[in-house]
Short mmCIF file of C-alpha atoms (C1' of nucleotides) in Angstrom, two decimals:
data_model
loop_
_atom_site.label_atom_id
_atom_site.label_comp_id
_atom_site.label_asym_id
_atom_site.label_seq_id
_atom_site.Cartn_x
_atom_site.Cartn_y
_atom_site.Cartn_z
CA MET A 1 133.76 115.74 61.09
CA LYS A 2 135.09 116.61 57.82
CA PRO A 3 133.24 114.19 55.39
CA LYS A 4 135.43 112.18 52.76
CA GLY A 5 133.88 111.66 50.13
CA LEU A 6 133.41 108.69 49.59
CA LEU A 7 131.09 107.18 46.94
CA THR A 8 130.10 103.42 48.92
CA PRO A 9 127.98 101.52 47.49
CA GLN A 10 124.69 103.20 49.11
CA ARG A 11 125.51 106.00 48.16
CA LYS A 12 126.29 104.55 44.34
CA ALA A 13 122.80 103.07 44.50
CA ILE A 14 120.81 105.57 45.78
CA LEU A 15 122.30 107.78 42.83
CA ASP A 16 121.93 105.08 40.64
CA VAL A 17 118.53 105.19 41.13
CA ILE A 18 117.93 109.19 40.78
CA CYS A 19 120.00 108.47 37.56
CA ALA A 20 117.26 105.91 36.61
CA SER A 21 114.58 107.91 37.22
CA SER A 22 113.08 110.67 35.15
CA ASP A 23 110.02 111.88 37.32
CA HIS A 24 112.16 113.88 39.64
CA PRO A 25 110.79 111.03 42.08
CA THR A 26 110.74 112.19 46.62
CA ALA A 27 113.02 110.42 49.69
CA ALA A 28 109.95 107.73 49.81
CA GLU A 29 109.98 106.82 46.00
CA ILE A 30 114.18 106.12 45.81
CA MET A 31 113.43 104.12 49.11
CA ASP A 32 110.56 102.04 47.10
CA ARG A 33 112.96 101.68 43.72
CA LEU A 34 115.64 100.59 46.20
CA ARG A 35 114.64 97.92 48.14
CA LYS A 36 112.73 96.91 44.65
CA ARG A 37 116.70 96.18 43.47
CA GLY A 38 117.51 94.34 46.43
CA SER A 39 118.97 96.87 48.29
CA GLN A 40 117.26 98.33 51.83
CA PHE A 41 119.18 101.79 53.57
CA ALA A 42 118.31 103.04 56.82
CA TYR A 43 116.38 106.06 56.61
CA GLY A 44 119.13 108.64 57.84
CA THR A 45 121.90 107.26 55.26
CA VAL A 46 119.60 107.88 52.04
CA TYR A 47 118.49 111.45 53.47
CA ASN A 48 122.85 112.25 54.39
CA THR A 49 123.24 111.09 50.80
CA LEU A 50 120.44 112.93 49.41
CA LYS A 51 121.98 116.30 51.28
CA TYR A 52 125.78 114.49 50.61
CA LEU A 53 125.00 114.53 47.27
CA THR A 54 122.81 117.48 46.33
CA GLU A 55 125.90 119.10 47.73
CA THR A 56 128.36 117.70 45.61
CA GLY A 57 126.14 118.86 42.85
CA GLN A 58 126.05 115.05 41.53
CA ILE A 59 122.01 115.91 42.18
CA GLN A 60 119.21 118.66 42.66
CA GLU A 61 117.30 119.16 44.88
CA LEU A 62 113.90 120.38 44.27
CA ARG A 63 111.16 122.03 46.73
CA VAL A 64 108.12 121.33 45.43
CA GLY A 65 104.84 120.44 47.39
CA GLU A 66 104.58 118.33 50.72
CA ALA A 67 108.45 116.45 49.80
CA CYS A 68 111.54 116.93 48.66
CA ARG A 69 111.90 116.07 45.51
CA TYR A 70 115.78 114.71 43.50
CA ASP A 71 116.73 115.27 39.64
CA ALA A 72 120.19 114.07 38.39
CA ARG A 73 119.59 116.69 36.09
CA THR A 74 122.27 119.04 36.93
CA GLU A 75 122.13 121.83 33.97
CA HIS A 76 120.88 124.93 34.51
CA HIS A 77 116.78 124.43 34.07
CA HIS A 78 113.31 125.23 35.98
CA HIS A 79 110.90 123.09 36.69
CA ILE A 80 106.43 123.19 36.55
CA GLN A 81 104.35 120.56 38.54
CA CYS A 82 101.03 119.74 37.82
CA THR A 83 98.04 121.53 39.59
CA ALA A 84 96.02 117.74 38.98
CA CYS A 85 98.20 115.09 39.82
CA GLY A 86 100.99 117.07 41.33
CA ARG A 87 103.77 115.29 38.27
CA VAL A 88 107.29 117.49 37.96
CA ASP A 89 107.89 118.44 34.11
CA GLU A 90 111.25 119.56 33.06
CA VAL A 91 111.66 123.55 31.74
CA PHE A 92 114.55 124.52 29.03
CA ALA A 93 113.38 127.78 27.77
CA PRO A 94 115.65 130.09 30.04
CA ILE A 95 113.64 133.16 31.56
CA PRO A 96 113.94 136.83 29.13
CA ASN A 97 116.80 139.13 30.64
CA GLU A 98 115.32 141.70 30.03
CA TRP A 99 112.30 140.37 33.00
CA ALA A 100 114.61 139.06 35.22
CA GLU A 101 116.11 142.76 35.25
CA GLU A 102 113.07 143.44 35.61
CA VAL A 103 111.86 141.81 38.96
CA ALA A 104 116.34 142.32 40.89
CA ARG A 105 114.63 145.80 39.87
CA GLU A 106 111.54 145.48 41.60
CA THR A 107 112.82 142.95 44.55
CA GLY A 108 116.37 143.87 45.20
CA TYR A 109 117.00 139.78 44.72
CA LEU A 110 120.05 138.68 43.14
CA LEU A 111 118.33 136.18 41.49
CA ASP A 112 118.86 132.73 41.39
CA GLN A 113 118.49 131.98 37.32
CA ASP A 114 117.84 128.04 37.91
CA GLN A 115 115.09 127.93 40.38
CA LEU A 116 111.66 129.11 39.04
CA LEU A 117 109.29 126.55 39.94
CA LEU A 118 106.13 127.42 38.03
CA LYS A 119 102.75 125.38 38.13
CA GLY A 120 100.01 124.78 35.29
CA VAL A 121 97.87 121.66 34.28
CA CYS A 122 99.97 118.94 32.43
CA ALA A 123 99.10 117.96 28.90
CA SER A 124 97.45 114.48 29.98
CA CYS A 125 94.98 115.82 32.64
CA ARG A 126 94.06 118.46 29.88
CA ALA A 127 92.94 115.57 27.72
CA PRO A 128 89.06 115.18 26.88
CA THR A 129 88.76 110.74 27.47
CA SER A 130 90.67 111.03 30.67
CA MET B 1 78.32 118.59 55.12
CA LYS B 2 77.93 121.47 53.33
CA PRO B 3 79.31 124.50 54.83
CA LYS B 4 77.77 127.62 55.63
CA GLY B 5 80.92 130.05 55.05
CA LEU B 6 79.81 131.81 58.01
CA LEU B 7 82.87 134.42 58.75
CA THR B 8 82.87 133.68 62.44
CA PRO B 9 84.79 135.17 65.42
CA GLN B 10 87.95 132.44 65.31
CA ARG B 11 88.00 132.82 60.56
CA LYS B 12 87.64 136.69 61.74
CA ALA B 13 90.62 136.57 63.92
CA ILE B 14 92.33 134.39 61.51
CA LEU B 15 91.48 136.78 58.49
CA ASP B 16 92.73 139.92 59.99
CA VAL B 17 96.25 138.51 61.86
CA ILE B 18 96.73 137.82 57.83
CA CYS B 19 95.29 140.87 56.82
CA ALA B 20 97.63 142.69 58.98
CA SER B 21 100.50 140.68 57.34
CA SER B 22 102.88 141.11 54.38
CA ASP B 23 105.61 138.75 55.38
CA HIS B 24 103.43 135.77 54.82
CA PRO B 25 103.05 133.53 57.92
CA THR B 26 102.92 130.29 58.25
CA ALA B 27 100.05 128.52 60.10
CA ALA B 28 102.48 128.56 62.85
CA GLU B 29 103.57 132.08 62.86
CA ILE B 30 99.48 133.15 62.66
CA MET B 31 98.82 131.27 66.13
CA ASP B 32 101.47 132.81 67.15
CA ARG B 33 100.24 136.36 66.53
CA LEU B 34 96.74 135.11 67.14
CA ARG B 35 97.88 133.76 70.82
CA LYS B 36 99.37 136.89 71.58
CA ARG B 37 96.18 139.17 70.61
CA GLY B 38 94.98 137.00 73.29
CA SER B 39 92.85 134.77 70.68
CA GLN B 40 94.35 130.89 70.85
CA PHE B 41 92.29 128.35 68.69
CA ALA B 42 92.42 125.14 68.01
CA TYR B 43 95.14 123.78 65.51
CA GLY B 44 91.82 122.40 63.95
CA THR B 45 90.70 125.51 63.45
CA VAL B 46 93.44 127.36 61.97
CA TYR B 47 94.16 123.98 59.42
CA ASN B 48 90.27 124.03 58.33
CA THR B 49 90.35 127.80 58.78
CA LEU B 50 92.83 128.85 56.69
CA LYS B 51 91.56 126.31 54.27
CA TYR B 52 88.36 128.19 53.74
CA LEU B 53 89.52 131.26 54.15
CA THR B 54 91.36 129.97 50.85
CA GLU B 55 89.00 128.07 48.95
CA THR B 56 86.94 130.87 48.95
CA GLY B 57 90.01 133.66 47.95
CA GLN B 58 90.21 135.56 50.68
CA ILE B 59 93.51 134.16 50.88
CA GLN B 60 96.48 133.00 48.71
CA GLU B 61 98.18 129.26 50.14
CA LEU B 62 101.24 129.91 49.29
CA ARG B 63 103.28 125.83 48.72
CA VAL B 64 107.16 127.50 49.54
CA GLY B 65 109.35 125.68 51.99
CA GLU B 66 108.58 122.75 54.33
CA ALA B 67 105.71 124.65 55.17
CA CYS B 68 102.48 126.87 54.16
CA ARG B 69 103.02 130.12 54.18
CA TYR B 70 99.67 132.70 53.55
CA ASP B 71 99.27 136.44 51.93
CA ALA B 72 95.64 138.08 52.16
CA ARG B 73 96.71 139.80 48.22
CA THR B 74 94.67 137.52 46.15
CA GLU B 75 95.64 139.55 43.14
CA HIS B 76 97.96 138.14 40.10
CA HIS B 77 101.35 138.22 41.91
CA HIS B 78 104.09 135.59 41.44
CA HIS B 79 106.97 135.43 44.87
CA ILE B 80 110.47 135.06 45.09
CA GLN B 81 111.91 133.37 48.08
CA CYS B 82 115.96 134.53 49.10
CA THR B 83 117.73 130.88 49.38
CA ALA B 84 120.07 132.82 52.70
CA CYS B 85 117.65 133.39 55.47
CA GLY B 86 114.65 132.07 54.25
CA ARG B 87 111.27 135.14 53.41
CA VAL B 88 109.03 135.82 50.63
CA ASP B 89 109.02 138.52 49.00
CA GLU B 90 106.31 139.48 46.36
CA VAL B 91 107.07 139.84 43.09
CA PHE B 92 104.68 142.19 40.55
CA ALA B 93 106.24 142.42 37.50
CA PRO B 94 104.70 139.99 35.29
CA ILE B 95 105.71 136.96 33.09
CA PRO B 96 106.03 138.17 29.54
CA ASN B 97 104.01 136.98 27.10
CA GLU B 98 107.18 135.45 24.23
CA TRP B 99 108.15 133.05 26.92
CA ALA B 100 104.61 131.30 28.24
CA GLU B 101 104.19 130.27 25.09
CA GLU B 102 107.10 129.09 24.83
CA VAL B 103 106.89 126.78 27.80
CA ALA B 104 103.64 126.07 27.06
CA ARG B 105 105.07 124.99 23.15
CA GLU B 106 107.92 122.80 25.17
CA THR B 107 105.78 121.25 27.84
CA GLY B 108 102.45 120.94 27.26
CA TYR B 109 101.00 122.85 30.08
CA LEU B 110 98.30 125.23 30.31
CA LEU B 111 100.35 128.00 32.39
CA ASP B 112 98.63 129.45 35.04
CA GLN B 113 100.10 132.71 35.63
CA ASP B 114 99.24 133.70 38.87
CA GLN B 115 102.37 130.60 40.43
CA LEU B 116 105.40 131.37 40.22
CA LEU B 117 107.80 130.22 42.69
CA LEU B 118 111.32 132.38 42.02
CA LYS B 119 114.82 132.05 43.85
CA GLY B 120 117.12 134.21 44.51
CA VAL B 121 119.72 136.53 47.30
CA CYS B 122 117.14 139.15 49.53
CA ALA B 123 119.00 143.13 49.99
CA SER B 124 119.36 142.69 53.54
CA CYS B 125 121.56 139.15 52.48
CA ARG B 126 123.59 140.90 50.13
CA ALA B 127 124.09 143.68 52.16
CA PRO B 128 128.52 143.68 53.00
CA THR B 129 128.18 145.10 56.74
CA SER B 130 125.14 142.66 58.05
"C1'" DT C 1 148.14 96.97 63.94
"C1'" DT C 2 146.38 100.24 66.41
"C1'" DA C 3 144.11 105.28 66.21
"C1'" DT C 4 141.11 107.95 63.83
"C1'" DT C 5 137.36 109.87 61.84
"C1'" DA C 6 133.97 108.67 58.20
"C1'" DA C 7 129.36 106.08 57.27
"C1'" DT C 8 126.19 103.74 58.35
"C1'" DT C 9 122.57 102.00 61.53
"C1'" DA C 10 117.78 101.43 64.16
"C1'" DG C 11 115.00 104.25 65.99
"C1'" DA C 12 113.50 107.63 68.72
"C1'" DA C 13 112.03 112.58 68.19
"C1'" DT C 14 110.18 116.55 65.65
"C1'" DA C 15 107.62 119.40 63.16
"C1'" DA C 16 103.75 120.35 59.53
"C1'" DG C 17 99.39 118.93 58.91
"C1'" DT C 18 95.06 116.06 59.13
"C1'" DC C 19 91.70 113.23 60.44
"C1'" DT C 20 88.02 111.91 64.51
"C1'" DA C 21 84.50 112.31 68.13
"C1'" DA C 22 82.32 115.14 71.02
"C1'" DT C 23 80.34 119.26 71.94
"C1'" DT C 24 78.71 124.26 70.96
"C1'" DA C 25 76.83 127.71 68.27
"C1'" DT C 26 73.36 129.03 64.73
"C1'" DA C 27 69.60 129.11 61.88
"C1'" DA C 28 65.57 127.40 59.73
"C1'" DA C 29 61.09 124.71 60.96
"C1'" DA C 30 57.33 123.66 63.94
"C1'" DT D 1 59.77 129.79 71.82
"C1'" DT D 2 60.97 125.22 71.41
"C1'" DT D 3 62.40 121.81 68.37
"C1'" DT D 4 65.23 119.97 64.74
"C1'" DA D 5 68.86 120.28 61.57
"C1'" DT D 6 73.74 120.90 60.04
"C1'" DA D 7 77.08 124.03 60.63
"C1'" DA D 8 81.39 124.74 63.25
"C1'" DT D 9 85.50 124.49 66.42
"C1'" DT D 10 87.73 121.83 69.99
"C1'" DA D 11 90.90 118.12 72.23
"C1'" DG D 12 94.16 114.84 70.88
"C1'" DA D 13 95.28 111.37 68.89
"C1'" DC D 14 97.94 109.73 63.72
"C1'" DT D 15 100.44 110.49 59.90
"C1'" DT D 16 103.94 111.99 57.41
"C1'" DA D 17 108.45 113.74 55.93
"C1'" DT D 18 112.50 114.33 58.12
"C1'" DT D 19 116.47 115.67 61.26
"C1'" DC D 20 118.72 114.06 64.75
"C1'" DT D 21 121.79 110.49 68.39
"C1'" DA D 22 124.24 107.70 70.61
"C1'" DA D 23 125.56 102.60 68.93
"C1'" DT D 24 128.10 100.39 65.52
"C1'" DT D 25 131.25 99.37 61.58
"C1'" DA D 26 134.32 100.16 57.80
"C1'" DA D 27 137.89 102.46 56.27
"C1'" DT D 28 142.21 105.64 55.58
"C1'" DA D 29 146.50 106.59 58.03
"C1'" DA D 30 150.33 106.47 61.06
#
DNA sequence: TTATTAATTAGAATAAGTCTAATTATAAAA
DNA sequence: TTTTATAATTAGACTTATTCTAATTAATAA
């Protein structure tokens, strides 16, 4: 079935939730937030919509940790996850070109400059009196 | 219960399989390979052992894609996954220091230099007459 | 209108992984 | 040695994230 690409009320509500979130929510968190707004859709609808929005470039899917997370920012950027609390933040510093070339040479891969996942410990997890 | 850290026959067999694999197998693939060698252990044993071997630094756990993968190489290095076929390869080129500092400054994270996951398209997936 | 097909729905199915309670194995103490 | 304590293994139930399926609803085109 070829999709018509309609912005149905369900798709709009889901996109709205993602755009209103800066914490890269998972599908489950998106469903929670929809419920709080008074909308409740079938699992299948939410997952289909997330796939549709990703494929049409309206959101970005991040495979990090055990569940996929979704990001309304579609500009080129990377992500970093805290190994202590699991939160995911944006990284806008671009990869240095020489390093990208070195990696390409070493591995034979054509690098996707957008899809970098770093790990570390976030500021609040490092705070002394947390 | 404090573990004694025994190298039981099960643990040895599992470690052997990982050491004999250069393709970062998943738990399911490890179980397959054990079966082919004539060993078959309980799910729980395999998962417990993978956790134990990871915690004692004998192997490295990679959270990439939908399933964890395991790597016998424990030296500092990164990984790159092919967005076409899913294979995972090693990357030994170290992150440039200035870039790491820039990311740390931007995000407030304390970077874990070891845990970088890149994406790209591997040489064979780029081959013309594949 | 009617036909066609896209989108949604509820719920079953799958896959990765964890948990539990019972059993087996091993090492230390008596 | 035998007993005791406890670590490791086992089978299988359970959880969580996600996909699939078949039926229904909605919307567009003829």
